[in-house]
Coordinates of C-alpha atoms and ligand atoms in Angstrom, one line a residue:
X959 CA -7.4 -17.9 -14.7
X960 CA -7.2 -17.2 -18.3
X961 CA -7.8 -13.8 -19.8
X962 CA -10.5 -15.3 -22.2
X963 CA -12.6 -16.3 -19.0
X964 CA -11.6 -13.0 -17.8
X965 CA -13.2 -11.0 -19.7
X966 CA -16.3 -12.9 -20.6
X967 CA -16.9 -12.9 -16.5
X968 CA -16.6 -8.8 -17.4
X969 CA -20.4 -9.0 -18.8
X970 CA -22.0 -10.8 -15.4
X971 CA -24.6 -7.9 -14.6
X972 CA -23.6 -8.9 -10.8
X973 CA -20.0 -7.2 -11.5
X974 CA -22.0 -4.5 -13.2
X975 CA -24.0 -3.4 -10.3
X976 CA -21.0 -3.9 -8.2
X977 CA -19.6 -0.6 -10.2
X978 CA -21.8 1.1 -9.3
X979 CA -20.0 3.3 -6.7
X980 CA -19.5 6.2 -5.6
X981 CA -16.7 8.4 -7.5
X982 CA -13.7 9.7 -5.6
X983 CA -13.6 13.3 -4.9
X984 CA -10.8 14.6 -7.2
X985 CA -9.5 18.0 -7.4
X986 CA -7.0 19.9 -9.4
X987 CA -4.7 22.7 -9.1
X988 CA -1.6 23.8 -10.3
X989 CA 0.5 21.2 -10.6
X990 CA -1.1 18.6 -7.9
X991 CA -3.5 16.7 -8.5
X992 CA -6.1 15.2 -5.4
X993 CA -7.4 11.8 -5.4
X994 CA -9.9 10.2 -2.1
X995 CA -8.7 7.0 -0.6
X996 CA -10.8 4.9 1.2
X997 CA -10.4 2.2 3.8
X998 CA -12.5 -0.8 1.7
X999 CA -13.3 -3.6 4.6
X1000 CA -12.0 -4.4 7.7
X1001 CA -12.4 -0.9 9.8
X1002 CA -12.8 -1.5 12.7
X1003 CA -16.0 0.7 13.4
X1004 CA -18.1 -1.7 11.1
X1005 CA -17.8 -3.9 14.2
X1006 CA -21.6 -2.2 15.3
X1007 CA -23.0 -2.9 12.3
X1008 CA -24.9 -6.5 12.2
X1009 CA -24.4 -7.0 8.3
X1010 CA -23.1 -10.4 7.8
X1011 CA -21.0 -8.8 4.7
X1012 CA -19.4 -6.4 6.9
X1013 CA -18.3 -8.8 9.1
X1014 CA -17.2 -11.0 6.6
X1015 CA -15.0 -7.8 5.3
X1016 CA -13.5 -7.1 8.4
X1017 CA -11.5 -10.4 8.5
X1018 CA -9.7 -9.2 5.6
X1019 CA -7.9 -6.5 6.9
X1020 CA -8.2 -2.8 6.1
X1021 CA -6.8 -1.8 3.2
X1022 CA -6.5 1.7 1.4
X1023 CA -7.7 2.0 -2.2
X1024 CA -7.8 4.7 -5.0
X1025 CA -10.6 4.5 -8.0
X1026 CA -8.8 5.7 -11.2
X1027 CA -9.7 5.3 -14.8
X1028 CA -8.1 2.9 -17.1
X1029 CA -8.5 2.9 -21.3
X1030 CA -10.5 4.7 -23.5
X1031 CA -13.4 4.8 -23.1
X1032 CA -12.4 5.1 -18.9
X1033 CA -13.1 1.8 -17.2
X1034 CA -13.5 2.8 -13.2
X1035 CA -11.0 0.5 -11.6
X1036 CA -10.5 0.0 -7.6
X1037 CA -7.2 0.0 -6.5
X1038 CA -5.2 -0.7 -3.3
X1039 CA -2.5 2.2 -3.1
X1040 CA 0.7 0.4 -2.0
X1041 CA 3.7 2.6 -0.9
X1042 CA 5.4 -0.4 -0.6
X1043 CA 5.8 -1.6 -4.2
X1044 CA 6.5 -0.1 -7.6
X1045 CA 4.0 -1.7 -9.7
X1046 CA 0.7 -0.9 -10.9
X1047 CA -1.5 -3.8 -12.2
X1048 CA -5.1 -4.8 -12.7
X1049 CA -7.5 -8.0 -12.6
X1050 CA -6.2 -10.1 -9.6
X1051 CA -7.3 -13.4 -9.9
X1052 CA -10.5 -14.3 -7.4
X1053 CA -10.7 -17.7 -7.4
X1054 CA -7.2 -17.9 -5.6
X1055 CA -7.5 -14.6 -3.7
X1056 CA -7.8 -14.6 0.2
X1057 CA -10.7 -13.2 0.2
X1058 CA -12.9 -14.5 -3.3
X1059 CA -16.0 -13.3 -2.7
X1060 CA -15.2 -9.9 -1.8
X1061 CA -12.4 -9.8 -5.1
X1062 CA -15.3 -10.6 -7.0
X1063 CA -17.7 -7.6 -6.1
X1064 CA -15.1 -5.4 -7.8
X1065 CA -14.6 -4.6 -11.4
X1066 CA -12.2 -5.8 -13.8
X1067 CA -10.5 -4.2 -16.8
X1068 CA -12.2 -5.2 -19.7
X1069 CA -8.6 -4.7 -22.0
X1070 CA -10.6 -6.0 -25.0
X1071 CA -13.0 -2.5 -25.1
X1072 CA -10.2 -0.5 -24.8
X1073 CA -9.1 1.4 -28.2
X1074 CA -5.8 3.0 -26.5
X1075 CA -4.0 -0.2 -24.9
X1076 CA -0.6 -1.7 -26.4
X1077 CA 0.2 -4.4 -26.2
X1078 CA 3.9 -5.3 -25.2
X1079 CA 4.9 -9.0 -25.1
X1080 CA 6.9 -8.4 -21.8
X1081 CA 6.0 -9.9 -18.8
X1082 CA 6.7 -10.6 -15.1
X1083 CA 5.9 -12.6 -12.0
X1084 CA 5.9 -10.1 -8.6
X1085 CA 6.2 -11.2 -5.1
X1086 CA 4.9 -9.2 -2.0
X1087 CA 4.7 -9.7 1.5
X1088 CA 2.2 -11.8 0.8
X1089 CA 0.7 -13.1 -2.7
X1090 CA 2.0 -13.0 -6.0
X1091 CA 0.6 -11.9 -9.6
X1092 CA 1.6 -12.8 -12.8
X1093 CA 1.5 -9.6 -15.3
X1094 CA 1.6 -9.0 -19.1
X1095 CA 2.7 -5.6 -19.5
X1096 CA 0.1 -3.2 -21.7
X1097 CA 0.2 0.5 -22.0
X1098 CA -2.6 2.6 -22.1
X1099 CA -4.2 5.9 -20.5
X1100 CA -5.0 6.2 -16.9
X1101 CA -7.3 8.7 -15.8
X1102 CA -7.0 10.7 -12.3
X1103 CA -10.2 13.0 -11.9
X1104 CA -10.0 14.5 -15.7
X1105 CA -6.2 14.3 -15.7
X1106 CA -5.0 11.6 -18.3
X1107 CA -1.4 10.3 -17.9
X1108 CA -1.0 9.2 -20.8
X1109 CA 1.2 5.8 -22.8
X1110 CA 1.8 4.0 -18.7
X1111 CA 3.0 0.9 -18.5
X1112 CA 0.8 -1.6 -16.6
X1113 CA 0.3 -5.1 -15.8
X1114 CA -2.8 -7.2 -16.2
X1115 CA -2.6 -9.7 -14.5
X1116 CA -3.0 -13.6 -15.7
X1117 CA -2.7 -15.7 -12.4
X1118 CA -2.3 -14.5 -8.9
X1119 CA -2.7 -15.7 -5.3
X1120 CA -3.8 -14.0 -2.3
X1121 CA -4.8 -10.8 -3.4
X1122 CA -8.0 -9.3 -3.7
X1123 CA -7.4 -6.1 -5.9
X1124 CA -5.1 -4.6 -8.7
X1125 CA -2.6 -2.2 -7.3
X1126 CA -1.0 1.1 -7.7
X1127 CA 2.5 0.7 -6.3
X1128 CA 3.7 4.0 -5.4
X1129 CA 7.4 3.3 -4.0
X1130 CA 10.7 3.6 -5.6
X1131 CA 11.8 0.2 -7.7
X1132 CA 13.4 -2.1 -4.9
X1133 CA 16.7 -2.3 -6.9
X1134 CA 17.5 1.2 -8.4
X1135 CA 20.0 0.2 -11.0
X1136 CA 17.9 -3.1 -12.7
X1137 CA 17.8 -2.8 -16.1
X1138 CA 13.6 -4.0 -16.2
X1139 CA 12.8 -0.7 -14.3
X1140 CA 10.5 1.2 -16.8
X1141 CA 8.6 4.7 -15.7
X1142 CA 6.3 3.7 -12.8
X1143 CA 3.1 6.1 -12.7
X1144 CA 4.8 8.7 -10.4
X1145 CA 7.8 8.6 -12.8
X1146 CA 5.4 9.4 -15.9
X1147 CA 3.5 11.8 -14.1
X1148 CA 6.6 14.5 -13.8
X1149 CA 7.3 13.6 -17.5
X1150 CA 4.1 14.3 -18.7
X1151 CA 4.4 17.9 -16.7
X1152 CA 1.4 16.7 -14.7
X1153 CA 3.3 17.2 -11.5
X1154 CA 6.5 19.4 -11.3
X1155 CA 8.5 16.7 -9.8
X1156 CA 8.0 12.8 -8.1
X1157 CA 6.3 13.7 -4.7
X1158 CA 2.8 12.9 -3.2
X1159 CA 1.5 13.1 0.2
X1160 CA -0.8 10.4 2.1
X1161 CA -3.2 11.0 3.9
X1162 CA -5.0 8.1 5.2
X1163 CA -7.0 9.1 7.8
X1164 CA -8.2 7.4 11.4
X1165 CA -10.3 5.0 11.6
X1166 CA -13.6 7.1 12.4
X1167 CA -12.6 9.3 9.5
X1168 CA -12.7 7.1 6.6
X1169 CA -12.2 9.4 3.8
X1170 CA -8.5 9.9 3.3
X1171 CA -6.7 11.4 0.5
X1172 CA -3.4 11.2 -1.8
X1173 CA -2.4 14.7 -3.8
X1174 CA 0.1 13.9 -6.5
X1175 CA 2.7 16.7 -6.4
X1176 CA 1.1 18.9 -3.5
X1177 CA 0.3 18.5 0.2
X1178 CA -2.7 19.8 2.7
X1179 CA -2.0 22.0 5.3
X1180 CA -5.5 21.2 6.9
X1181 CA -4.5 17.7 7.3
X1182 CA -1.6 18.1 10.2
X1183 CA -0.6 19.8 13.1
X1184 CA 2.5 20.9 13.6
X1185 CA 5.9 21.1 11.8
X1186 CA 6.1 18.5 8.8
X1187 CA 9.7 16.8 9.7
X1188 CA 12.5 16.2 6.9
X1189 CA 13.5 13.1 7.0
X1190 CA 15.9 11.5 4.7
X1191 CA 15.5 8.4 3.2
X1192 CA 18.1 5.8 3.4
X1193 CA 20.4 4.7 1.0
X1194 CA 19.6 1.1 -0.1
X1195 CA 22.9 -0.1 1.3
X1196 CA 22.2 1.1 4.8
X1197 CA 18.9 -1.0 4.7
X1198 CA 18.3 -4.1 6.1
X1199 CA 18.0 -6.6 3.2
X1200 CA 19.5 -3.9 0.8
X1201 CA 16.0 -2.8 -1.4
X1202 CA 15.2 0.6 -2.0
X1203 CA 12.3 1.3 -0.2
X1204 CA 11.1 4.7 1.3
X1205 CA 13.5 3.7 4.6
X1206 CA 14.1 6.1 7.5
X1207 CA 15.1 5.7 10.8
X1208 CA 12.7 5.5 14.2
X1209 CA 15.0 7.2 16.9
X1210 CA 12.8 6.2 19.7
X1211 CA 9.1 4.3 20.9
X1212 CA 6.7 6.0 23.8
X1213 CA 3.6 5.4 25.2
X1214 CA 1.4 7.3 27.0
X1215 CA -1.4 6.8 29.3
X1216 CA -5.2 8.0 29.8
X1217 CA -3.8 9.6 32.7
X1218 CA -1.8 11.8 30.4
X1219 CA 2.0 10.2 32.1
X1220 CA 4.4 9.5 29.3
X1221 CA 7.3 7.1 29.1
X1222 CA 9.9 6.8 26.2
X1223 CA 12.9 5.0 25.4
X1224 CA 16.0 5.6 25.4
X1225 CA 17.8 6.4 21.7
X1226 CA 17.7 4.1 19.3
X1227 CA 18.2 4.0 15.5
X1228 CA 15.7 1.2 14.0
X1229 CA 15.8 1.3 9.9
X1230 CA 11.8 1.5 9.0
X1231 CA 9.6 2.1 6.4
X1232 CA 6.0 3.3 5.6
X1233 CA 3.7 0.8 3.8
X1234 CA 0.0 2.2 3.0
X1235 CA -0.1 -1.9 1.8
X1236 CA 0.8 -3.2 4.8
X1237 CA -2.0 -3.7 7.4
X1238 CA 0.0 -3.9 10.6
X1239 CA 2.9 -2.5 12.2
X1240 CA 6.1 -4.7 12.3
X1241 CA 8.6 -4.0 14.7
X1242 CA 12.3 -5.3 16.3
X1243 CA 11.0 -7.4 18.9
X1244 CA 12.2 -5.7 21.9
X1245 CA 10.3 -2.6 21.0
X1246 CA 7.3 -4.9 20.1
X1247 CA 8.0 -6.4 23.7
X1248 CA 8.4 -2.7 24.9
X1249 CA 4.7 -1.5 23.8
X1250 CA 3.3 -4.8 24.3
X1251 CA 4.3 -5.0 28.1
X1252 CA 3.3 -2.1 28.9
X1253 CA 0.1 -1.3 27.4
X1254 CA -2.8 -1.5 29.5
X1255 CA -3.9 -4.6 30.2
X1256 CA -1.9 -5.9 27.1
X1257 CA -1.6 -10.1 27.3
X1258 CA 0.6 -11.6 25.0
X1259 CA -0.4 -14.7 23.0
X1260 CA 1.8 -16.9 22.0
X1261 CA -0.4 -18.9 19.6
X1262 CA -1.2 -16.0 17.5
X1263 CA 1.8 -13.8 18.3
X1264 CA -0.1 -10.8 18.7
X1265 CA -0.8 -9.2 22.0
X1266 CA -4.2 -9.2 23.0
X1267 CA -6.3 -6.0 24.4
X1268 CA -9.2 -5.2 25.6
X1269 CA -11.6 -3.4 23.1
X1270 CA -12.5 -1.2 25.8
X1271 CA -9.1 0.6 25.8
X1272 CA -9.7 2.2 22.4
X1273 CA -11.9 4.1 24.0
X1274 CA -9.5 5.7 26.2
X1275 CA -7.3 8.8 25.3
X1276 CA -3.8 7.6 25.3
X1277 CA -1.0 6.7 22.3
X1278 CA 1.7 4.4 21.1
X1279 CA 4.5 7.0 20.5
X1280 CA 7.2 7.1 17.7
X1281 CA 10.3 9.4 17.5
X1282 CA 11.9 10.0 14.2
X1283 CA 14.6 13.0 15.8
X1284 CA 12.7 15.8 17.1
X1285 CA 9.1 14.3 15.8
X1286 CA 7.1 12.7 17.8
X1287 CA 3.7 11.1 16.1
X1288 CA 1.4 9.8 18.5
X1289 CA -1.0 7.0 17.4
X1290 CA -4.3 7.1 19.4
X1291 CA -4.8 3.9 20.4
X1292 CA -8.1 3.7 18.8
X1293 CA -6.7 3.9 15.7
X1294 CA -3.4 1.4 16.9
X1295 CA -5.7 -1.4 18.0
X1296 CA -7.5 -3.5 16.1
X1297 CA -10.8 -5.3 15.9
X1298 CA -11.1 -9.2 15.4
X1299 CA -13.9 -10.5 13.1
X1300 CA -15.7 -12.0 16.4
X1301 CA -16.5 -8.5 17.0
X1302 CA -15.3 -9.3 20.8
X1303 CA -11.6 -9.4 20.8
X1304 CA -9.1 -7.1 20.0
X1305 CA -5.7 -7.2 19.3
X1306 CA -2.7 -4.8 19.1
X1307 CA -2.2 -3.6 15.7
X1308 CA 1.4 -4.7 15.9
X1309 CA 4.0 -8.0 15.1
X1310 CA 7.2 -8.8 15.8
X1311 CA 10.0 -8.5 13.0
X1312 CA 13.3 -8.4 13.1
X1313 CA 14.2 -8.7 9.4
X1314 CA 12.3 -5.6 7.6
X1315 CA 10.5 -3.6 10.1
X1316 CA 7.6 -1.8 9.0
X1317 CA 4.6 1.2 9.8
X1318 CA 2.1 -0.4 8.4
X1319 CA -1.7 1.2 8.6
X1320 CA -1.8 1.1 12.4
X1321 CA 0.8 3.7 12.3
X1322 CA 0.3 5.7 9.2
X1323 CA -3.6 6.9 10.1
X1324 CA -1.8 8.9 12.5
X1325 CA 0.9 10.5 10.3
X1326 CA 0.8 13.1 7.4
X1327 CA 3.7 11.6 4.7
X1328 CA 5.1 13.5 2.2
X1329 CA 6.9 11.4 -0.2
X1330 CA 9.4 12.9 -2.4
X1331 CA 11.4 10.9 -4.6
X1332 CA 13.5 13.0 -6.3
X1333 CA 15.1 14.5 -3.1
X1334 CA 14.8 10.8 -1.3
X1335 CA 13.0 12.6 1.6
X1336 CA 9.8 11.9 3.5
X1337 CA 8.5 14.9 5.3
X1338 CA 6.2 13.8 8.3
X1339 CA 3.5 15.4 10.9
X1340 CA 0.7 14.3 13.1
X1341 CA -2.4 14.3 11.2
X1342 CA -5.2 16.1 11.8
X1343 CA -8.1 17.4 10.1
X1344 CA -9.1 21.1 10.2
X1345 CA -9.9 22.4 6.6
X1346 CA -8.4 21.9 3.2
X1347 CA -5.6 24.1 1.7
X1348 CA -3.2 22.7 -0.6
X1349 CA -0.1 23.5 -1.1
X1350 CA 2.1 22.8 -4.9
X1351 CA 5.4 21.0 -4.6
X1352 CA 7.6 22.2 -7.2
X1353 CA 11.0 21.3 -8.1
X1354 CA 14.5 21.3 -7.0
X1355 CA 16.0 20.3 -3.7
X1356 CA 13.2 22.5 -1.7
X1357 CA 10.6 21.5 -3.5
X1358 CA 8.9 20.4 -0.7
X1359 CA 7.8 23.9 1.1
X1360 CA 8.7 23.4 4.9
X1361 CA 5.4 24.3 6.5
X1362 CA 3.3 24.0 9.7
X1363 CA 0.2 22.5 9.5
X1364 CA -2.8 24.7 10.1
X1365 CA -4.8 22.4 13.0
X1366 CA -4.5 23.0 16.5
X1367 CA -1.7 20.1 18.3
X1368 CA -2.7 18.1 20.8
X1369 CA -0.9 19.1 24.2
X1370 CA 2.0 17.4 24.7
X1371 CA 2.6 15.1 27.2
X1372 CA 3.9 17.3 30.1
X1373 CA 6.3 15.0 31.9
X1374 CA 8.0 12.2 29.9
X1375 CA 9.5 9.2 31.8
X1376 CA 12.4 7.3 30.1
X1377 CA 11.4 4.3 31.3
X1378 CA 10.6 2.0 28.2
X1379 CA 13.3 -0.3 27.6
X1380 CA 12.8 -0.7 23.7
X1381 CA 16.6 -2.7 23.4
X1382 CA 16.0 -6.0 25.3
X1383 CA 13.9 -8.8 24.4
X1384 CA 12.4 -10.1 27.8
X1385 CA 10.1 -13.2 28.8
X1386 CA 6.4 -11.9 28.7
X1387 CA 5.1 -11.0 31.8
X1388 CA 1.4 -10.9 31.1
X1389 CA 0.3 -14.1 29.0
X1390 CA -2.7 -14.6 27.4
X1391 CA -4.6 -18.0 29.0
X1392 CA -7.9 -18.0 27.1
X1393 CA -8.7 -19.7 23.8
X1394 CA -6.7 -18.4 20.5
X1395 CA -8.3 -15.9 18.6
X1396 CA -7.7 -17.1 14.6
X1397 CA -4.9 -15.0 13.6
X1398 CA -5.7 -15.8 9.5
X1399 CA -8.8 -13.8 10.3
X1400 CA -6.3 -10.8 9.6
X1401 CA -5.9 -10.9 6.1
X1402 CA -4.2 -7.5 5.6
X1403 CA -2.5 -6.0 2.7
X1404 CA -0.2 -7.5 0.5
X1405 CA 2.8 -5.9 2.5
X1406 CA 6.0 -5.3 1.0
X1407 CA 7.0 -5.4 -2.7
X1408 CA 9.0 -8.9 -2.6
X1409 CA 10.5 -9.3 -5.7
X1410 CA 10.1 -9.3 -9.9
X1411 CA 10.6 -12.5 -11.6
X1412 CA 11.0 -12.5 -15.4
X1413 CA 7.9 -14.3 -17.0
X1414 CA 6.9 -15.2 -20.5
X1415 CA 3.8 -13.6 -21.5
X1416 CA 0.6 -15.2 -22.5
X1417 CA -0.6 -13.4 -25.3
X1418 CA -2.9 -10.4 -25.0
X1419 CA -2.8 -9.5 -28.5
X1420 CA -2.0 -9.7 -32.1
X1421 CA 2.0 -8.4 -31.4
X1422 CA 2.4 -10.9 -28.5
X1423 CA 3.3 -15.0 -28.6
X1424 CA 2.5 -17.8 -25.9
X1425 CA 6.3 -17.6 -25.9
X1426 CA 7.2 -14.5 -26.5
X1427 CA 11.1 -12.8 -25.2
X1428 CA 11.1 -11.2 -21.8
X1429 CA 11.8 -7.6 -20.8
X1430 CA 15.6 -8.7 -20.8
X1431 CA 15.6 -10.5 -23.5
X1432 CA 15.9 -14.0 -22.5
X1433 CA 12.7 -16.6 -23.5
X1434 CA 11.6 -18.5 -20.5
X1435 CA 9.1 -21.4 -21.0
X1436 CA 6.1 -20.8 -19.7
X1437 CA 7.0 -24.7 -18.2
X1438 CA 9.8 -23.1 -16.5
X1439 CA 7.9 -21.0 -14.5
X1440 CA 4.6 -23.2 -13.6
X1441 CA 5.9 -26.8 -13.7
X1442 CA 4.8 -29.4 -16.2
X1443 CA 0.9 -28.2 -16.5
X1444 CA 1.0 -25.1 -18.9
X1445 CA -1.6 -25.4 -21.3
X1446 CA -4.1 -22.9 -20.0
X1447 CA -1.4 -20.4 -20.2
X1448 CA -0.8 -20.9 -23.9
X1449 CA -4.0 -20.1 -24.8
X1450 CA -3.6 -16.6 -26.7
X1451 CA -6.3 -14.1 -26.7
X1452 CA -7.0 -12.1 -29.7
X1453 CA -8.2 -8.7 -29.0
X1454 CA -8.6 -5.5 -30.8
X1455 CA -5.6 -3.4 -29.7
X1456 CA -3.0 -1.2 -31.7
X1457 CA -0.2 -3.0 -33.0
X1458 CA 2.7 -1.7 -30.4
X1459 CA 5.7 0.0 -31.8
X1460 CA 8.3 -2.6 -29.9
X1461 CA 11.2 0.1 -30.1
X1462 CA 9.5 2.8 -29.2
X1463 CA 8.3 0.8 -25.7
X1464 CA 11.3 -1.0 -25.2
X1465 CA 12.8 1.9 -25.0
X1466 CA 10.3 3.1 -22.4
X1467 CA 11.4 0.0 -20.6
X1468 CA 14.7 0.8 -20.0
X1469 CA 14.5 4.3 -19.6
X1470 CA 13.9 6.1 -16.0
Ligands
NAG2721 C1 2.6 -17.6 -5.9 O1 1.9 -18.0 -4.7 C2 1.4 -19.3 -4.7 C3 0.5 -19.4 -3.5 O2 1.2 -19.1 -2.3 C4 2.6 -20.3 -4.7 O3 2.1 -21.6 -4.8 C5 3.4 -20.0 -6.0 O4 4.5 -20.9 -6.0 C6 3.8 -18.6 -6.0 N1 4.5 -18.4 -7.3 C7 5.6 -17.8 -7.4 C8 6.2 -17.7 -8.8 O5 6.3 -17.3 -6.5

């Protein structure tokens, strides 16, 4: 996809209309700063509507996105919000996207309207999970609510595969000492004194509450019951495949039943981490074993690898328990399970993975996370919803105030068997005979952050060259990267955009 296609594809009326939507609630206080997220496709309570473009949307997956503003004058862009990447970048390309049609009923950012971009010359390939995007690096404002950050570094993107929106990447850079780490959003946020230090709480909501919500540098006692738990995040070196990634560790798996009995494992210490981008959970598989054995009615399918429910059951009370110490946060299984495209079968919201586990969605639209970088903490509760009142983080080690939610728990259960065996893997018991249901139909998220390639860039502007020197300095052909067919790569668009000061940014680059 080139950028000159790009942006004369900005002007279809159809992409118009499609932005035509409705605006995020946003508040502001001091020193936090509220923003709505929304589950865009794939929940599974559009099951009961008959819309053909619903049910076309709930293949994809849920996913969580943010609208924010980008340039001057403010272009509304949708956004997935990723905790599991760094990055924020725009304009995925929809021809190659899992889902095209549905990446093509959002808008794009126009970068030749706006009058505050830089360009920078410096670009990059990134991996996730799943997909990949090819960025040249701009600057330019964002806009939260009436809250400009201003001068953030951000990819557009020139070619990428399998995803169907820009993200905003909210986790710490995977490798903490690479020199190509520049101030990520969060990062420029504290500098700019917008926040008092690198901290925001999720709140994503179940699946018959869409509206969820991220505050940048406070937290919402009306969203959680209970104590919010301090949790520590790992150091890099204690993590599975050694990346920096908001890592703490699950001390135990439960479940319990509409007939309020409980059973839990034993102790165990499972390195794990939250991922708004992620769709599914991802677990060790004996404690993927441990749920799926034992849930009601649960049938394991060997085709799909997913264990296979009966929708019915996310109708019953009942939750998929997980222990980090002391905290327990129970998933309902409504909001665990989840909904094929048939609209008949459902599946649990759960895979095996031994290599990086991960609480994807399934997990996190039961849990309150407060994410503070600067202290390497996440502070966790059950989430509820009773009210708003939010809190500011400030700085320092305390900075996030140790509170109890203001909802109401749900009773405990009262007696808790230890009878889940969550360290064995085992043959399945309960196997699922009838036909496959199409596991691609779960698109998802784009999971993980995977990796950052160095990339030349294509030429946004006047300052940049087809063949221009990477963030660290090397030149890479752009034949390097894509094989022997480059030519729609070299083609360099000219824009109106300030001539960048390359010092200035470089040294933006390099500093965190
Ligand atoms: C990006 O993803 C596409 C599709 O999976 C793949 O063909 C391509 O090699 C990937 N590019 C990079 C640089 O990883």
């Amino acid at each position: 996809m080139l950028p000159l296609v790009l942006s004369s594809l900005l002007l279809s009326p159809a992409v118009a209309a499609a932005a035509q939507r409705q605006r995020s609630v946003i508040s502001r206080g001091d020193g936090f700063l509220r923003a709505s997220i929304n589950p865009i496709s794939g929940v599974p309570a559009l099951r009961r509507r008959q819309i053909s473009e619903d049910v076309e949307n709930q293949k994809t997956g849920t996913r969580y996105a943010i609208d924010i503003g980008i340039g001057t004058p403010e272009q509304t862009i949708t956004l997935i919000l990723d905790t599991g990447s760094p990055d924020l970048w725009v304009n995925p390309t929809c021809e190659t996207a899992n889902v095209p049609k549905e990446c093509g009923q959002y808008p794009q950012f126009d970068y030749t309207k706006s009058t505050s971009l830089k360009t920078t010359g410096f670009a990059d390939i990134l991996s996730y999970g799943k997909g990949n995007a090819s960025i040249e690096y701009i600057t330019d404002t964002i806009t939260i609510g009436s809250t400009k950050v201003k001068d953030q570094i951000l990819g557009v993107n020139f070619e990428s595969y399998d995803i169907p929106l820009g993200i905003l990447g909210l986790s710490p850079p995977m490798d903490p000492s690479d020199p190509e780490n520049y101030p990520f959003l969060l990062d420029t946020m504290a500098a700019e004194g917008i926040i008092k230090s690198r901290a925001f709480s999720l709140d994503l909501r179940s699946v018959t509450e869409p509206e969820g919500a991220i505050i940048f540098g406070g937290l919402d006692t009306g969203k959680f019951s209970g104590s919010l738990a301090r949790l520590p995040m790992l150091d890099p070196s204690q993590s599975p495949q050694g990346f920096d990634r908001y890592w703490i560790v699950l001390t135990g798996v439960g479940l319990t039943l509409p007939d309020g009995t409980s059973d839990k494992s034993g102790t165990i210490e499972v390195p794990v981490f939250p991922d708004s981008g992620g769709t599914l959970t991802r677990l060790p598989t004996p404690i993927f074993q441990a749920f799926g054995e034992s849930f009601p009615g649960a049938q394991f399918d060997a085709a799909s690898g997913f264990y296979i429910v009966d929708c019915a059951v996310g109708d019953e009370a009942g939750s998929v328990d997980f222990y980090f110490g002391s905290k327990r946060i129970a998933v309902p299984f409504n909001d665990f399970i989840w909904h094929l495209a048939d609209g008949q079968s459902c599946v649990l919201g759960l895979l095996s993975d031994d290599d990086e586990p991960v609480l994807g969605d399934s997990f996190l639209r039961a849990a309150y996370v407060v994410h503070d970088q600067d202290n390497r903490a996440l502070h966790m509760a059950q989430a509820a919803n009773c009210g708003t009142n939010i809190v500011s983080i400030g700085s320092g080690k305390n900075a996030v105030p140790s509170v109890t939610g203001d909802c109401t728990a749900a009773p405990a259960p009262t007696a808790v068997g230890g009878g889940l065996d969550a360290t064995a893997t085992r043959q399945p018991t309960n196997v699922f005979t009838g036909s496959s249901p199409d596991a691609t139909a779960i698109g998802g998220g784009p999971g993980p952050a995977g990796g950052r390639t160095t990339a030349s860039a294509v030429g946004l502007g006047p300052s940049a060259t087809p063949s221009a020197k990477s963030a660290a300095g090397r030149t890479i052909a752009v034949s390097d990267i894509y094989g022997t067919s480059s030519t729609g790569l070299k083609v360099a668009v000219v824009l109106v955009a300030a001539v960048v000061d390359k010092e200035v940014l470089s040294a933006r680059f390099h500093k965190r």
